[in-house]
Amino acid sequence: MAKAVQKIKLSPSRDIPLNKLVLSQKNVRRIKAGISIEDLAEDIAHREKLLQSLYVLPILDPEGQETGMFEVPAGGRRYRALELLVKQKRLAKTAPVPCIIGDMGTEITAEEDSLAENVHRVALHPLDQFRAFQTLREQGRSEEDIAAIFFVSVNVVKQRLRLAAVSPKLLDVYAEDGMSLEQLMTFSVTGDHARQEQVWENVNKSGYDEPYQIRRVLTESTVNASDKRVRLVGLAAYEAAGGNVLHDLFEEDGGGWLQDVALLERLVAEKLRTEAEEIAAEGWKWIEVGASFPYGHDHGLRRLEGVLVDLTSEEQASLDALQAEYDALQAKFEDADELPDDVDVRFGELEEALAVFENRPDIFKPAEVSGAGVFVSIDSEGRLSVDRGYVRPEDEAPAAAFDVERGTDTSSTEGQEAGASVQRAAISVGGASTEPEEDDEDPARPLPDRLIIELTAHRTLALRNALGENPAIAFQAVLHNLVLTAFYRFTSSGSCLEIGLRTPTFPAQAPGLRESVSAKAVEARHESWKARLPKSENDLWDALTALDGGAQASLFAHCASFAVNAVYEPANRYNQGRVSAHGVRTRLDQANVLARAAGLDMVQAGWRPTVDNYLGRVTKPRILEAVREAKGESSAQLIDHLKKADMAKEAERLLDGSGWLPEPLRLADSSPSSAEPEGEAGPLPEFLAGEEDSANGSDEHPQQLDAAE
């Protein structure tokens, strides 16, 4: 006969007056954790009830008889919260408290009960909390109400509501521990569920699933709020026009990311066009508009010499007052290690106000204005940049002067030309290549002509800088060119130094060329000499005569450097067209000789392989070849399974600081950078590295817009 199962008898519960309860010393909780007693008291007052009864034991006298008092071994925080409400006179001392009464005769101790109550309690899963907040919101509770109820900030409520709004498919993955909370947070950047799911599928397969990598992919087709175009237009204007801004509520996002790039570009074009139309009223012949212009866009143009607009007496007084305040602040805080916030802000305001006076436009002669033009763009700080007074070679014709002398009114046609110039302003994204995708599996395929042109453009600019810094070599190079012209009349066209003096232009605008170290060095040296030379060419001879030999040699080297042309260009196999294949080869050979003599090092010149300037433009075998040459076979094997885009990004990280150069940037007799020995492959890719390694990664900088060539 089966033995009957003994039924469990639960402890009884009843309401006990609060003044009959005392806190037990058998409660195992000693360390403060969770929300404060004050917040718990507020929650009890808000609900007017305890969500969980107290567990109490009767207090016995020495004879073992009940005294009518009870101790609280489990629920001490709730008891102290009730005590606080009594102290605040918000609860009566005799208020009934729901309690579960334990049996003093059981073998289970009060300490065990207290421990069980705390240990067996399971915290709410974060996803359940997110969804509970969402339910409250759907019931009509405001974010402020929810924050007050649960004693959290409004921003925390916004964060949890945003997480609850992520794609249900991804929430299911998170619920099953398929992704971390940090990964889930990154998907809150966008509300597009299809995009979220697509990105998760891609990063989950590729292994590029670190939170910062997911965030980068989600925002790769957007524009950062710090972009100069956004500063020009203003974030408020973009949003007023219906543009959406993505925000990361969990990380510092610098103002967010603008999702509608087409709208932003339209607003930029409209603002630039409005400015151009106002400038057109000044009578200029042409106006070119673009977010930015490529390096050397003003080469070959003559710059008019203008005169600064005179200040009125009121303007001069304002300038003097601003300068006096600036000087006083500077003297007061000259020795301060750190400026107070309000002083720092005031310094910025004063500098901006003074810049308006310093950068006021020049005045040009009307006869000069009618044959010259203006470039309108955006500077690096997001301000309008207006460069007036450029004359094109074709506008130097006597016919233009003849029309001016006759007093012909050209304002109507000139205004139409200016308007047309604004209308046809073309913008390209980061100098993106229009070449078709190459076959990634053909390692023997030669480098694209455009890529070689861009690479050798970098080299040409660096070679110009190197030559400009070496007067002896520059002098010998020019002498060599002159000897070729005088004694070898049929070989002078093959020289890489085009003395005329004619400055060759770059047929393709290579990414980063304008911001390169060489470009900045050449520009700085040019501006320095420009400041030393006389304004009028009539005074130039006497000025040059006054220079000593060293200064003349330095100026000679600088001028000669502009003639350097080491750019590759494709030639027709039958030698038809502007240049022959033999001429290009001769030019590049002599560029090697000149580079070796000048000590040119493209690594020191600041060039490094990136996705934009090389790795994203070549085949996968070439990417692997570059990594193999610089870091060894083991590093190449770490990335050989990746897709091309991911492989290029990881190769950029691996090659950083390696000194590796593609073949067009090496000297003819130089060898690639020596690879590390096998087994010393350097740092692992980010998705294979541990937390310590991956923490060293950095996000890519957003692409900038450059004007088309």
PDB file of N, CA and C in Angstrom, residues 16 65 144 273 301-302 371 413 454 593:
ATOM      1  N   ILE A  16      -0.673  43.157  11.451  1.00  0.00           N
ATOM      2  CA  ILE A  16      -0.150  43.432  12.782  1.00  0.00           C
ATOM      3  C   ILE A  16       0.153  44.928  12.864  1.00  0.00           C
ATOM      4  N   GLN A  65       6.497  32.276  26.673  1.00  0.00           N
ATOM      5  CA  GLN A  65       5.164  32.757  26.315  1.00  0.00           C
ATOM      6  C   GLN A  65       5.264  33.961  25.365  1.00  0.00           C
ATOM      7  N   GLU A 144       7.944  61.468 -17.859  1.00  0.00           N
ATOM      8  CA  GLU A 144       8.224  62.069 -16.563  1.00  0.00           C
ATOM      9  C   GLU A 144       7.524  61.307 -15.439  1.00  0.00           C
ATOM     10  N   ARG A 273      23.771  79.011 -53.060  1.00  0.00           N
ATOM     11  CA  ARG A 273      23.225  79.708 -54.224  1.00  0.00           C
ATOM     12  C   ARG A 273      22.712  81.092 -53.830  1.00  0.00           C
ATOM     13  N   LEU A 301      45.236  80.938 -62.460  1.00  0.00           N
ATOM     14  CA  LEU A 301      44.380  82.120 -62.427  1.00  0.00           C
ATOM     15  C   LEU A 301      45.135  83.284 -61.793  1.00  0.00           C
ATOM     16  N   ARG A 302      44.929  84.469 -62.344  1.00  0.00           N
ATOM     17  CA  ARG A 302      45.559  85.659 -61.769  1.00  0.00           C
ATOM     18  C   ARG A 302      44.666  86.223 -60.674  1.00  0.00           C
ATOM     19  N   GLY A 371      35.546  91.271 -65.405  1.00  0.00           N
ATOM     20  CA  GLY A 371      36.250  90.191 -66.099  1.00  0.00           C
ATOM     21  C   GLY A 371      36.787  89.128 -65.164  1.00  0.00           C
ATOM     22  N   THR A 413      24.137  89.910 -68.996  1.00  0.00           N
ATOM     23  CA  THR A 413      24.701  88.636 -69.438  1.00  0.00           C
ATOM     24  C   THR A 413      25.627  88.069 -68.394  1.00  0.00           C
ATOM     25  N   GLU A 454      46.224  58.870 -59.263  1.00  0.00           N
ATOM     26  CA  GLU A 454      46.047  59.478 -57.952  1.00  0.00           C
ATOM     27  C   GLU A 454      47.274  59.254 -57.064  1.00  0.00           C
ATOM     28  N   VAL A 593      64.928  59.401 -60.337  1.00  0.00           N
ATOM     29  CA  VAL A 593      66.268  59.965 -60.139  1.00  0.00           C
ATOM     30  C   VAL A 593      66.189  61.187 -59.225  1.00  0.00           C
TER      31      VAL A 593
END
